[in-house]
PDB file of C-alpha atoms and ligand atoms in Angstrom:
ATOM      1  CA  UNK A   1       0.000   0.000   0.000  1.00  0.00           C
ATOM      2  CA  UNK A   2       2.103   2.847  -1.260  1.00  0.00           C
ATOM      3  CA  UNK A   3       1.436   6.513  -0.471  1.00  0.00           C
ATOM      4  CA  UNK A   4       0.192   7.344  -3.982  1.00  0.00           C
ATOM      5  CA  UNK A   5      -2.969   5.327  -3.371  1.00  0.00           C
ATOM      6  CA  UNK A   6      -4.171   7.953  -0.930  1.00  0.00           C
ATOM      7  CA  UNK A   7      -7.748   6.880  -1.588  1.00  0.00           C
ATOM      8  CA  UNK A   8     -10.002   6.995   1.411  1.00  0.00           C
ATOM      9  CA  UNK A   9     -11.131   3.422   1.873  1.00  0.00           C
ATOM     10  CA  UNK A  10     -14.545   3.076   3.422  1.00  0.00           C
ATOM     11  CA  UNK A  11     -15.301  -0.622   4.023  1.00  0.00           C
ATOM     12  CA  UNK A  12     -12.658  -2.911   5.463  1.00  0.00           C
ATOM     13  CA  UNK A  13     -12.969  -6.693   5.803  1.00  0.00           C
ATOM     14  CA  UNK A  14     -10.160  -8.573   7.513  1.00  0.00           C
ATOM     15  CA  UNK A  15      -9.858 -12.381   7.557  1.00  0.00           C
ATOM     16  CA  UNK A  16      -7.555 -14.114  10.024  1.00  0.00           C
ATOM     17  CA  UNK A  17      -6.377 -17.709  10.335  1.00  0.00           C
ATOM     18  CA  UNK A  18      -4.272 -19.751  12.710  1.00  0.00           C
ATOM     19  CA  UNK A  19      -1.079 -17.876  11.735  1.00  0.00           C
ATOM     20  CA  UNK A  20      -2.129 -14.722  13.623  1.00  0.00           C
ATOM     21  CA  UNK A  21      -2.215 -16.720  16.881  1.00  0.00           C
ATOM     22  CA  UNK A  22       0.999 -18.683  16.241  1.00  0.00           C
ATOM     23  CA  UNK A  23       3.233 -16.139  18.026  1.00  0.00           C
ATOM     24  CA  UNK A  24       0.882 -16.266  21.010  1.00  0.00           C
ATOM     25  CA  UNK A  25       1.868 -19.937  21.360  1.00  0.00           C
ATOM     26  CA  UNK A  26      -1.212 -21.510  19.725  1.00  0.00           C
ATOM     27  CA  UNK A  27      -0.123 -24.088  17.133  1.00  0.00           C
ATOM     28  CA  UNK A  28      -1.401 -23.703  13.604  1.00  0.00           C
ATOM     29  CA  UNK A  29      -3.146 -26.533  11.782  1.00  0.00           C
ATOM     30  CA  UNK A  30      -0.337 -27.256   9.418  1.00  0.00           C
ATOM     31  CA  UNK A  31       2.520 -26.650  11.856  1.00  0.00           C
ATOM     32  CA  UNK A  32       2.797 -30.302  12.730  1.00  0.00           C
ATOM     33  CA  UNK A  33       1.629 -31.127   9.171  1.00  0.00           C
ATOM     34  CA  UNK A  34      -1.931 -31.141  10.494  1.00  0.00           C
ATOM     35  CA  UNK A  35      -1.449 -34.088  12.821  1.00  0.00           C
ATOM     36  CA  UNK A  36      -2.664 -34.547  16.394  1.00  0.00           C
ATOM     37  CA  UNK A  37      -2.046 -37.784  18.335  1.00  0.00           C
ATOM     38  CA  UNK A  38      -1.314 -39.373  14.892  1.00  0.00           C
ATOM     39  CA  UNK A  39      -4.793 -38.273  13.690  1.00  0.00           C
ATOM     40  CA  UNK A  40      -5.273 -35.897  10.730  1.00  0.00           C
ATOM     41  CA  UNK A  41      -7.030 -32.847  12.183  1.00  0.00           C
ATOM     42  CA  UNK A  42      -9.515 -33.028   9.308  1.00  0.00           C
ATOM     43  CA  UNK A  43     -10.446 -36.468  10.686  1.00  0.00           C
ATOM     44  CA  UNK A  44     -10.910 -35.283  14.286  1.00  0.00           C
ATOM     45  CA  UNK A  45     -12.807 -32.047  13.550  1.00  0.00           C
ATOM     46  CA  UNK A  46     -15.859 -33.775  12.027  1.00  0.00           C
ATOM     47  CA  UNK A  47     -19.358 -34.804  13.227  1.00  0.00           C
ATOM     48  CA  UNK A  48     -18.555 -38.423  12.296  1.00  0.00           C
ATOM     49  CA  UNK A  49     -15.467 -38.416  14.521  1.00  0.00           C
ATOM     50  CA  UNK A  50     -17.628 -37.133  17.397  1.00  0.00           C
ATOM     51  CA  UNK A  51     -20.204 -39.869  16.812  1.00  0.00           C
ATOM     52  CA  UNK A  52     -17.490 -42.543  16.452  1.00  0.00           C
ATOM     53  CA  UNK A  53     -15.187 -41.527  19.287  1.00  0.00           C
ATOM     54  CA  UNK A  54     -16.565 -38.642  21.384  1.00  0.00           C
ATOM     55  CA  UNK A  55     -13.817 -39.096  23.999  1.00  0.00           C
ATOM     56  CA  UNK A  56     -11.070 -38.516  21.374  1.00  0.00           C
ATOM     57  CA  UNK A  57     -12.785 -35.383  20.058  1.00  0.00           C
ATOM     58  CA  UNK A  58     -13.510 -33.989  23.542  1.00  0.00           C
ATOM     59  CA  UNK A  59      -9.847 -34.661  24.478  1.00  0.00           C
ATOM     60  CA  UNK A  60      -8.721 -32.722  21.363  1.00  0.00           C
ATOM     61  CA  UNK A  61     -10.827 -29.699  22.354  1.00  0.00           C
ATOM     62  CA  UNK A  62     -10.144 -29.952  26.089  1.00  0.00           C
ATOM     63  CA  UNK A  63      -6.410 -29.789  25.298  1.00  0.00           C
ATOM     64  CA  UNK A  64      -6.845 -26.692  23.122  1.00  0.00           C
ATOM     65  CA  UNK A  65      -9.285 -25.025  25.546  1.00  0.00           C
ATOM     66  CA  UNK A  66      -6.702 -25.538  28.316  1.00  0.00           C
ATOM     67  CA  UNK A  67      -4.288 -23.371  26.283  1.00  0.00           C
ATOM     68  CA  UNK A  68      -6.719 -20.440  26.660  1.00  0.00           C
ATOM     69  CA  UNK A  69      -6.364 -20.753  30.469  1.00  0.00           C
ATOM     70  CA  UNK A  70      -2.553 -20.668  30.174  1.00  0.00           C
ATOM     71  CA  UNK A  71      -1.375 -17.193  31.335  1.00  0.00           C
ATOM     72  CA  UNK A  72       1.501 -17.373  28.831  1.00  0.00           C
ATOM     73  CA  UNK A  73      -1.024 -17.386  25.936  1.00  0.00           C
ATOM     74  CA  UNK A  74      -1.887 -13.741  25.365  1.00  0.00           C
ATOM     75  CA  UNK A  75      -2.990 -11.632  22.369  1.00  0.00           C
ATOM     76  CA  UNK A  76       0.104 -10.550  20.404  1.00  0.00           C
ATOM     77  CA  UNK A  77       0.936  -7.259  18.638  1.00  0.00           C
ATOM     78  CA  UNK A  78      -1.031  -8.344  15.553  1.00  0.00           C
ATOM     79  CA  UNK A  79      -4.278  -8.860  17.525  1.00  0.00           C
ATOM     80  CA  UNK A  80      -3.693  -5.519  19.291  1.00  0.00           C
ATOM     81  CA  UNK A  81      -3.036  -3.659  16.016  1.00  0.00           C
ATOM     82  CA  UNK A  82      -6.337  -4.873  14.515  1.00  0.00           C
ATOM     83  CA  UNK A  83      -8.226  -3.680  17.607  1.00  0.00           C
ATOM     84  CA  UNK A  84      -6.425  -0.324  17.287  1.00  0.00           C
ATOM     85  CA  UNK A  85      -7.358  -0.038  13.604  1.00  0.00           C
ATOM     86  CA  UNK A  86     -11.016  -0.716  14.401  1.00  0.00           C
ATOM     87  CA  UNK A  87     -10.990   1.919  17.169  1.00  0.00           C
ATOM     88  CA  UNK A  88      -9.646   4.621  14.827  1.00  0.00           C
ATOM     89  CA  UNK A  89     -11.707   3.648  11.832  1.00  0.00           C
ATOM     90  CA  UNK A  90     -14.669   5.827  10.787  1.00  0.00           C
ATOM     91  CA  UNK A  91     -15.905   3.537   8.016  1.00  0.00           C
ATOM     92  CA  UNK A  92     -17.303   0.003   8.107  1.00  0.00           C
ATOM     93  CA  UNK A  93     -15.008  -2.539   9.755  1.00  0.00           C
ATOM     94  CA  UNK A  94     -15.498  -6.302   9.993  1.00  0.00           C
ATOM     95  CA  UNK A  95     -13.013  -8.824  11.381  1.00  0.00           C
ATOM     96  CA  UNK A  96     -13.813 -12.415  10.360  1.00  0.00           C
ATOM     97  CA  UNK A  97     -11.733 -15.093  12.042  1.00  0.00           C
ATOM     98  CA  UNK A  98     -11.408 -18.784  11.225  1.00  0.00           C
ATOM     99  CA  UNK A  99      -9.799 -19.194  14.639  1.00  0.00           C
ATOM    100  CA  UNK A 100     -11.657 -20.605  17.604  1.00  0.00           C
ATOM    101  CA  UNK A 101      -9.383 -19.029  20.238  1.00  0.00           C
ATOM    102  CA  UNK A 102     -10.453 -15.896  22.169  1.00  0.00           C
ATOM    103  CA  UNK A 103      -7.420 -13.707  21.428  1.00  0.00           C
ATOM    104  CA  UNK A 104      -9.133 -11.164  19.146  1.00  0.00           C
ATOM    105  CA  UNK A 105     -11.835 -10.544  21.768  1.00  0.00           C
ATOM    106  CA  UNK A 106      -9.226 -10.253  24.520  1.00  0.00           C
ATOM    107  CA  UNK A 107      -7.286  -7.751  22.362  1.00  0.00           C
ATOM    108  CA  UNK A 108     -10.397  -5.559  22.249  1.00  0.00           C
ATOM    109  CA  UNK A 109     -11.807  -6.294  18.769  1.00  0.00           C
ATOM    110  CA  UNK A 110     -15.552  -5.594  18.728  1.00  0.00           C
ATOM    111  CA  UNK A 111     -16.991  -6.139  15.250  1.00  0.00           C
ATOM    112  CA  UNK A 112     -15.728  -9.732  15.176  1.00  0.00           C
ATOM    113  CA  UNK A 113     -17.293 -12.864  13.696  1.00  0.00           C
ATOM    114  CA  UNK A 114     -16.073 -16.365  14.621  1.00  0.00           C
ATOM    115  CA  UNK A 115     -17.083 -18.201  11.443  1.00  0.00           C
ATOM    116  CA  UNK A 116     -15.753 -21.553  12.748  1.00  0.00           C
ATOM    117  CA  UNK A 117     -17.134 -21.212  16.289  1.00  0.00           C
ATOM    118  CA  UNK A 118     -15.420 -20.717  19.651  1.00  0.00           C
ATOM    119  CA  UNK A 119     -13.340 -23.004  21.870  1.00  0.00           C
ATOM    120  CA  UNK A 120     -14.882 -21.474  25.030  1.00  0.00           C
ATOM    121  CA  UNK A 121     -18.436 -22.275  23.946  1.00  0.00           C
ATOM    122  CA  UNK A 122     -20.340 -25.614  23.917  1.00  0.00           C
ATOM    123  CA  UNK A 123     -23.912 -26.584  23.037  1.00  0.00           C
ATOM    124  CA  UNK A 124     -26.355 -29.400  23.693  1.00  0.00           C
ATOM    125  CA  UNK A 125     -27.482 -31.543  20.755  1.00  0.00           C
ATOM    126  CA  UNK A 126     -30.641 -32.415  22.704  1.00  0.00           C
ATOM    127  CA  UNK A 127     -31.966 -28.986  23.739  1.00  0.00           C
ATOM    128  CA  UNK A 128     -29.702 -26.702  21.612  1.00  0.00           C
ATOM    129  CA  UNK A 129     -28.725 -24.614  24.679  1.00  0.00           C
ATOM    130  CA  UNK A 130     -25.407 -22.841  23.946  1.00  0.00           C
ATOM    131  CA  UNK A 131     -23.201 -21.863  26.871  1.00  0.00           C
ATOM    132  CA  UNK A 132     -19.744 -20.584  27.686  1.00  0.00           C
ATOM    133  CA  UNK A 133     -17.422 -23.302  28.960  1.00  0.00           C
ATOM    134  CA  UNK A 134     -13.765 -22.589  29.765  1.00  0.00           C
ATOM    135  CA  UNK A 135     -12.832 -25.845  31.554  1.00  0.00           C
ATOM    136  CA  UNK A 136     -12.475 -29.434  30.367  1.00  0.00           C
ATOM    137  CA  UNK A 137     -15.802 -30.956  29.356  1.00  0.00           C
ATOM    138  CA  UNK A 138     -16.437 -34.351  30.979  1.00  0.00           C
ATOM    139  CA  UNK A 139     -18.418 -36.649  28.684  1.00  0.00           C
ATOM    140  CA  UNK A 140     -20.329 -38.045  31.706  1.00  0.00           C
ATOM    141  CA  UNK A 141     -21.505 -34.562  32.712  1.00  0.00           C
ATOM    142  CA  UNK A 142     -25.217 -33.841  32.083  1.00  0.00           C
ATOM    143  CA  UNK A 143     -26.308 -30.844  30.012  1.00  0.00           C
ATOM    144  CA  UNK A 144     -26.760 -28.000  32.566  1.00  0.00           C
ATOM    145  CA  UNK A 145     -30.025 -27.104  30.833  1.00  0.00           C
ATOM    146  CA  UNK A 146     -31.880 -30.349  29.990  1.00  0.00           C
ATOM    147  CA  UNK A 147     -29.852 -32.807  32.084  1.00  0.00           C
ATOM    148  CA  UNK A 148     -29.166 -35.231  29.207  1.00  0.00           C
ATOM    149  CA  UNK A 149     -25.782 -37.004  29.452  1.00  0.00           C
ATOM    150  CA  UNK A 150     -23.475 -37.258  26.407  1.00  0.00           C
ATOM    151  CA  UNK A 151     -25.320 -34.653  24.294  1.00  0.00           C
ATOM    152  CA  UNK A 152     -22.992 -31.663  24.824  1.00  0.00           C
ATOM    153  CA  UNK A 153     -20.456 -30.911  22.040  1.00  0.00           C
ATOM    154  CA  UNK A 154     -17.933 -28.151  21.348  1.00  0.00           C
ATOM    155  CA  UNK A 155     -19.504 -25.128  19.586  1.00  0.00           C
ATOM    156  CA  UNK A 156     -17.065 -25.528  16.715  1.00  0.00           C
ATOM    157  CA  UNK A 157     -17.862 -25.663  12.973  1.00  0.00           C
ATOM    158  CA  UNK A 158     -16.435 -29.022  11.889  1.00  0.00           C
ATOM    159  CA  UNK A 159     -15.491 -30.083   8.367  1.00  0.00           C
ATOM    160  CA  UNK A 160     -18.669 -30.748   6.410  1.00  0.00           C
ATOM    161  CA  UNK A 161     -20.664 -28.299   8.612  1.00  0.00           C
ATOM    162  CA  UNK A 162     -21.927 -24.877   7.536  1.00  0.00           C
ATOM    163  CA  UNK A 163     -19.798 -21.997   8.854  1.00  0.00           C
ATOM    164  CA  UNK A 164     -21.515 -19.321  10.955  1.00  0.00           C
ATOM    165  CA  UNK A 165     -22.483 -15.799   9.784  1.00  0.00           C
ATOM    166  CA  UNK A 166     -22.299 -16.521   6.026  1.00  0.00           C
ATOM    167  CA  UNK A 167     -24.928 -13.870   5.134  1.00  0.00           C
ATOM    168  CA  UNK A 168     -23.207 -11.075   7.083  1.00  0.00           C
ATOM    169  CA  UNK A 169     -19.803 -12.027   5.720  1.00  0.00           C
ATOM    170  CA  UNK A 170     -20.903 -12.188   2.079  1.00  0.00           C
ATOM    171  CA  UNK A 171     -22.725  -8.842   2.365  1.00  0.00           C
ATOM    172  CA  UNK A 172     -19.577  -7.207   3.822  1.00  0.00           C
ATOM    173  CA  UNK A 173     -17.335  -8.711   1.104  1.00  0.00           C
ATOM    174  CA  UNK A 174     -19.648  -7.405  -1.610  1.00  0.00           C
ATOM    175  CA  UNK A 175     -19.185  -3.835  -0.284  1.00  0.00           C
ATOM    176  CA  UNK A 176     -15.529  -4.110   0.752  1.00  0.00           C
ATOM    177  CA  UNK A 177     -12.976  -1.758  -0.812  1.00  0.00           C
ATOM    178  CA  UNK A 178     -10.154  -3.076   1.369  1.00  0.00           C
ATOM    179  CA  UNK A 179      -9.602  -6.785   2.133  1.00  0.00           C
ATOM    180  CA  UNK A 180      -6.728  -8.155   4.220  1.00  0.00           C
ATOM    181  CA  UNK A 181      -6.021 -11.864   4.771  1.00  0.00           C
ATOM    182  CA  UNK A 182      -3.694 -12.602   7.708  1.00  0.00           C
ATOM    183  CA  UNK A 183      -2.066 -15.926   8.671  1.00  0.00           C
ATOM    184  CA  UNK A 184      -4.173 -18.330   6.677  1.00  0.00           C
ATOM    185  CA  UNK A 185      -2.901 -20.975   4.261  1.00  0.00           C
ATOM    186  CA  UNK A 186      -5.961 -20.613   2.029  1.00  0.00           C
ATOM    187  CA  UNK A 187      -6.697 -24.350   2.233  1.00  0.00           C
ATOM    188  CA  UNK A 188     -10.102 -24.288   3.872  1.00  0.00           C
ATOM    189  CA  UNK A 189     -13.288 -23.200   2.106  1.00  0.00           C
ATOM    190  CA  UNK A 190     -15.443 -21.153   2.075  1.00  0.00           C
ATOM    191  CA  UNK A 191     -12.951 -18.792   3.854  1.00  0.00           C
ATOM    192  CA  UNK A 192     -10.281 -19.331   1.183  1.00  0.00           C
ATOM    193  CA  UNK A 193     -12.748 -18.079  -1.429  1.00  0.00           C
ATOM    194  CA  UNK A 194     -13.462 -14.747   0.299  1.00  0.00           C
ATOM    195  CA  UNK A 195     -10.691 -12.954  -1.590  1.00  0.00           C
ATOM    196  CA  UNK A 196     -12.545 -13.672  -4.860  1.00  0.00           C
ATOM    197  CA  UNK A 197     -15.822 -12.333  -3.404  1.00  0.00           C
ATOM    198  CA  UNK A 198     -14.161  -9.035  -2.405  1.00  0.00           C
ATOM    199  CA  UNK A 199     -14.291  -8.178  -6.101  1.00  0.00           C
ATOM    200  CA  UNK A 200     -13.744  -4.396  -5.864  1.00  0.00           C
ATOM    201  CA  UNK A 201     -11.371  -4.376  -2.907  1.00  0.00           C
ATOM    202  CA  UNK A 202      -7.690  -3.603  -2.722  1.00  0.00           C
ATOM    203  CA  UNK A 203      -6.351  -6.992  -1.521  1.00  0.00           C
ATOM    204  CA  UNK A 204      -3.428  -7.513   0.824  1.00  0.00           C
ATOM    205  CA  UNK A 205      -2.065 -10.827   2.164  1.00  0.00           C
ATOM    206  CA  UNK A 206       0.042 -11.045   5.337  1.00  0.00           C
ATOM    207  CA  UNK A 207       1.892 -14.327   5.777  1.00  0.00           C
ATOM    208  CA  UNK A 208       5.322 -15.850   6.378  1.00  0.00           C
ATOM    209  CA  UNK A 209       5.286 -17.259   2.860  1.00  0.00           C
ATOM    210  CA  UNK A 210       3.213 -17.787  -0.285  1.00  0.00           C
ATOM    211  CA  UNK A 211      -0.120 -19.559   0.129  1.00  0.00           C
ATOM    212  CA  UNK A 212      -2.660 -21.379  -2.055  1.00  0.00           C
ATOM    213  CA  UNK A 213      -4.345 -18.047  -2.765  1.00  0.00           C
ATOM    214  CA  UNK A 214      -1.412 -15.581  -2.909  1.00  0.00           C
ATOM    215  CA  UNK A 215      -1.871 -14.791  -6.597  1.00  0.00           C
ATOM    216  CA  UNK A 216      -5.311 -13.279  -5.865  1.00  0.00           C
ATOM    217  CA  UNK A 217      -3.727 -10.462  -3.832  1.00  0.00           C
ATOM    218  CA  UNK A 218      -2.190  -7.263  -5.189  1.00  0.00           C
ATOM    219  CA  UNK A 219       0.086  -6.667  -2.192  1.00  0.00           C
ATOM    220  CA  UNK A 220       1.961  -9.034   0.129  1.00  0.00           C
ATOM    221  CA  UNK A 221       3.416  -8.261   3.543  1.00  0.00           C
ATOM    222  CA  UNK A 222       5.823 -11.189   4.013  1.00  0.00           C
ATOM    223  CA  UNK A 223       6.883 -11.786   7.623  1.00  0.00           C
ATOM    224  CA  UNK A 224       5.518 -12.603  11.077  1.00  0.00           C
ATOM    225  CA  UNK A 225       2.067 -11.171  11.774  1.00  0.00           C
ATOM    226  CA  UNK A 226       3.278  -9.522  15.001  1.00  0.00           C
ATOM    227  CA  UNK A 227       5.632  -7.365  12.874  1.00  0.00           C
ATOM    228  CA  UNK A 228       3.746  -6.976   9.590  1.00  0.00           C
ATOM    229  CA  UNK A 229       0.231  -6.261  10.917  1.00  0.00           C
ATOM    230  CA  UNK A 230       1.272  -3.290  13.116  1.00  0.00           C
ATOM    231  CA  UNK A 231       3.314  -2.000  10.130  1.00  0.00           C
ATOM    232  CA  UNK A 232       0.310  -2.355   7.818  1.00  0.00           C
ATOM    233  CA  UNK A 233      -2.090  -0.704  10.297  1.00  0.00           C
ATOM    234  CA  UNK A 234       0.253   2.237  10.874  1.00  0.00           C
ATOM    235  CA  UNK A 235       0.752   2.814   7.129  1.00  0.00           C
ATOM    236  CA  UNK A 236      -2.973   2.440   6.529  1.00  0.00           C
ATOM    237  CA  UNK A 237      -4.004   4.951   9.219  1.00  0.00           C
ATOM    238  CA  UNK A 238      -1.429   7.478   7.994  1.00  0.00           C
ATOM    239  CA  UNK A 239      -2.726   7.329   4.413  1.00  0.00           C
ATOM    240  CA  UNK A 240      -6.397   7.104   5.313  1.00  0.00           C
ATOM    241  CA  UNK A 241      -6.658   9.676   8.113  1.00  0.00           C
ATOM    242  CA  UNK A 242     -10.092  11.208   7.657  1.00  0.00           C
TER     243      UNK A 242
HETATM  244  C1  LIG B 301     -18.419 -26.569   4.353  1.00  0.00           C
HETATM  245  C2  LIG B 301     -12.719 -25.439  13.380  1.00  0.00           C
HETATM  246  C3  LIG B 301     -20.448 -27.119   3.315  1.00  0.00           C
HETATM  247  C4  LIG B 301     -12.119 -26.739  13.768  1.00  0.00           C
HETATM  248  C5  LIG B 301     -12.194 -25.423  11.057  1.00  0.00           C
HETATM  249  C6  LIG B 301     -14.951 -32.951   1.568  1.00  0.00           C
HETATM  250  C7  LIG B 301     -15.960 -33.192   2.500  1.00  0.00           C
HETATM  251  C8  LIG B 301     -16.563 -32.147   3.229  1.00  0.00           C
HETATM  252  C9  LIG B 301     -16.159 -30.861   3.006  1.00  0.00           C
HETATM  253  C10 LIG B 301     -15.146 -30.633   2.097  1.00  0.00           C
HETATM  254  C11 LIG B 301     -14.550 -31.651   1.366  1.00  0.00           C
HETATM  255  N1  LIG B 301     -13.605 -31.089   0.548  1.00  0.00           N
HETATM  256  C12 LIG B 301     -13.576 -29.766   0.753  1.00  0.00           C
HETATM  257  C13 LIG B 301     -14.508 -29.491   1.663  1.00  0.00           C
HETATM  258  C14 LIG B 301     -14.820 -28.199   2.189  1.00  0.00           C
HETATM  259  C15 LIG B 301     -14.094 -28.112   3.522  1.00  0.00           C
HETATM  260  C16 LIG B 301     -12.659 -27.799   3.232  1.00  0.00           C
HETATM  261  O1  LIG B 301     -12.371 -26.695   2.828  1.00  0.00           O
HETATM  262  N2  LIG B 301     -11.762 -28.789   3.459  1.00  0.00           N
HETATM  263  C17 LIG B 301     -10.353 -28.546   3.171  1.00  0.00           C
HETATM  264  C18 LIG B 301      -9.495 -29.386   4.128  1.00  0.00           C
HETATM  265  C19 LIG B 301     -10.083 -28.883   1.712  1.00  0.00           C
HETATM  266  N3  LIG B 301     -14.744 -27.055   4.235  1.00  0.00           N
HETATM  267  C20 LIG B 301     -15.722 -27.357   5.099  1.00  0.00           C
HETATM  268  O2  LIG B 301     -16.054 -28.471   5.412  1.00  0.00           O
HETATM  269  C21 LIG B 301     -16.449 -26.145   5.664  1.00  0.00           C
HETATM  270  N4  LIG B 301     -17.851 -26.347   5.526  1.00  0.00           N
HETATM  271  O3  LIG B 301     -17.828 -26.622   3.309  1.00  0.00           O
HETATM  272  O4  LIG B 301     -19.739 -26.760   4.492  1.00  0.00           O
HETATM  273  C22 LIG B 301     -21.866 -27.127   3.676  1.00  0.00           C
HETATM  274  C23 LIG B 301     -22.744 -26.405   2.883  1.00  0.00           C
HETATM  275  C24 LIG B 301     -24.083 -26.434   3.193  1.00  0.00           C
HETATM  276  C25 LIG B 301     -24.516 -27.158   4.321  1.00  0.00           C
HETATM  277  C26 LIG B 301     -23.607 -27.853   5.120  1.00  0.00           C
HETATM  278  C27 LIG B 301     -22.266 -27.845   4.800  1.00  0.00           C
HETATM  279  C28 LIG B 301     -16.177 -25.970   7.132  1.00  0.00           C
HETATM  280  C29 LIG B 301     -14.707 -25.757   7.347  1.00  0.00           C
HETATM  281  C30 LIG B 301     -14.499 -25.412   8.815  1.00  0.00           C
HETATM  282  C31 LIG B 301     -13.661 -26.485   9.459  1.00  0.00           C
HETATM  283  N5  LIG B 301     -13.295 -26.046  10.796  1.00  0.00           N
HETATM  284  N6  LIG B 301     -11.950 -24.956  12.261  1.00  0.00           N
HETATM  285  C32 LIG B 301     -11.086 -26.527  14.807  1.00  0.00           C
HETATM  286  O5  LIG B 301     -10.512 -25.423  14.899  1.00  0.00           O
HETATM  287  O6  LIG B 301     -10.843 -27.513  15.527  1.00  0.00           O
HETATM  288  S1  LIG B 301     -11.076 -25.108   9.831  1.00  0.00           S
HETATM  289  C33 LIG B 301      -9.537 -24.941  10.508  1.00  0.00           C
HETATM  290  O7  LIG B 301      -8.663 -24.687   9.406  1.00  0.00           O
HETATM  291  C34 LIG B 301      -9.312 -23.757  11.413  1.00  0.00           C
HETATM  292  O8  LIG B 301     -10.428 -22.914  11.541  1.00  0.00           O
HETATM  293  C35 LIG B 301      -8.203 -23.009  10.697  1.00  0.00           C
HETATM  294  O9  LIG B 301      -8.208 -21.678  10.975  1.00  0.00           O
HETATM  295  C36 LIG B 301      -8.617 -23.289   9.333  1.00  0.00           C
HETATM  296  C37 LIG B 301      -7.790 -22.942   8.188  1.00  0.00           C
HETATM  297  O10 LIG B 301      -6.493 -23.160   8.496  1.00  0.00           O
HETATM  298  P1  LIG B 301      -5.578 -21.852   8.649  1.00  0.00           P
HETATM  299  O11 LIG B 301      -6.217 -20.924   9.608  1.00  0.00           O
HETATM  300  O12 LIG B 301      -5.269 -21.336   7.310  1.00  0.00           O
HETATM  301  O13 LIG B 301      -4.370 -22.494   9.364  1.00  0.00           O
HETATM  302  P2  LIG B 301      -3.162 -23.279   8.684  1.00  0.00           P
HETATM  303  O14 LIG B 301      -2.422 -23.972   9.767  1.00  0.00           O
HETATM  304  O15 LIG B 301      -3.664 -24.047   7.499  1.00  0.00           O
HETATM  305  O16 LIG B 301      -2.236 -22.111   8.071  1.00  0.00           O
HETATM  306  C38 LIG B 301      -1.591 -21.216   8.938  1.00  0.00           C
HETATM  307  C39 LIG B 301      -1.007 -20.133   8.045  1.00  0.00           C
HETATM  308  O17 LIG B 301      -0.403 -19.157   8.870  1.00  0.00           O
HETATM  309  C40 LIG B 301       0.081 -20.635   7.101  1.00  0.00           C
HETATM  310  O18 LIG B 301      -0.120 -20.058   5.823  1.00  0.00           O
HETATM  311  C41 LIG B 301       1.378 -20.104   7.733  1.00  0.00           C
HETATM  312  O19 LIG B 301       2.338 -19.786   6.740  1.00  0.00           O
HETATM  313  C42 LIG B 301       0.897 -18.869   8.407  1.00  0.00           C
HETATM  314  N7  LIG B 301       1.674 -18.475   9.583  1.00  0.00           N
HETATM  315  C43 LIG B 301       2.191 -19.288  10.544  1.00  0.00           C
HETATM  316  N8  LIG B 301       2.804 -18.519  11.477  1.00  0.00           N
HETATM  317  C44 LIG B 301       2.640 -17.225  11.100  1.00  0.00           C
HETATM  318  C45 LIG B 301       1.920 -17.186   9.887  1.00  0.00           C
HETATM  319  N9  LIG B 301       1.618 -16.044   9.255  1.00  0.00           N
HETATM  320  C46 LIG B 301       2.025 -14.890   9.822  1.00  0.00           C
HETATM  321  N10 LIG B 301       2.721 -14.840  10.986  1.00  0.00           N
HETATM  322  C47 LIG B 301       3.047 -15.979  11.644  1.00  0.00           C
HETATM  323  N11 LIG B 301       3.751 -15.907  12.785  1.00  0.00           N
END
C-alpha cells in the first residue's frame, strides 16, 4: 500500500487464520503437518469423529481449551493492532476469524465474527442450549439445561458443517474496498474463497510465505504477523486519516 494510493477506503474486511495466533503460542493446523495424536485434524474435527469416538474429540478440544487458560497465551501485537485499527476507523469494519481461540476478543476487537465457532463455547445436541465453557468438558456430565448425558459438544464448525455468519460475511465482502487476509494458508473453504468475493477491494495478504491463494492479492506483507500487521495498520491509518 504505497502513499500514492491515498484513496479513502470506506469498508474494510479482515480475515484471520491460525497464523495470527501462532506467536501467542497456539499451534497452527499445518505446523505439525496437520497431525494430532497421529490423527489428521480433518479427521478429528468432524461430526462423524464425534459420533465414532466422542472421547477422542472432547480430548482434542479440552487440550486446546486448556491453552486459553494458560497465562503465557496472550494476544500478540497483531491482535492488538487490529483492535487499534477498528478503534480509529470511521468507516465500516469487519473482522472475520477462522480461529476458535479468544485472542481477538481479549485484544479488544468488537466487530468480530467467529465463522468456525469458539473453543470457550459448547452446546447441547438435545436442547440446543449454547453456553460458555472454559474448563475441560467431561463426557459423563449432564447438560446443565436439559440434564441429558453425552449430548454436549464443542460449539465448533467441523469439516462438512456450515460456517456461521455466512450472510453477514458475504454482504460485507460485496461492499468491501479493502480486504486483508492474515495468517491463513488458504486451504479451507469457504474462507479461502473470500478474496474472490471481495471483487472491488484492494487486496493484501500477510503471511510468512506464499499460500494457495497468494496470486489473488495485489500486495503481500511477508513476515511474522506480530511485525507486519502493526506496520500495515500504521501505514494504513497514515494514508487514510479522515
Ligand atoms: C463446508 C474449526 C459445506 C475446527 C475449522 C470434503 C468433504 C466435506 C467438506 C469438504 C470436502 N472437501 C472440501 C470441503 C470443504 C471443507 C474444506 O475446505 N476442506 C479442506 C481441508 C479442503 N470445508 C468445510 O467443510 C467447511 N464447511 O464446506 O460446508 C456445507 C454447505 C451447506 C450445508 C452444510 C455444509 C467448514 C470448514 C471449517 C472447518 N473447521 N476450524 C477446529 O478449529 O478444531 S477449519 C480450521 O482450518 C481452522 O479454523 C483453521 O483456521 C482453518 C484454516 O487453516 P488456517 O487458519 O489457514 O491455518 P493453517 O495452519 O492451514 O495455516 C496457517 C497459516 O499461517 C500458514 O499459511 C502459515 O504460513 C501462516 N503463519 C504461521 N505462522 C505465522 C503465519 N503467518 C504470519 N505470521 C506468523 N507468525
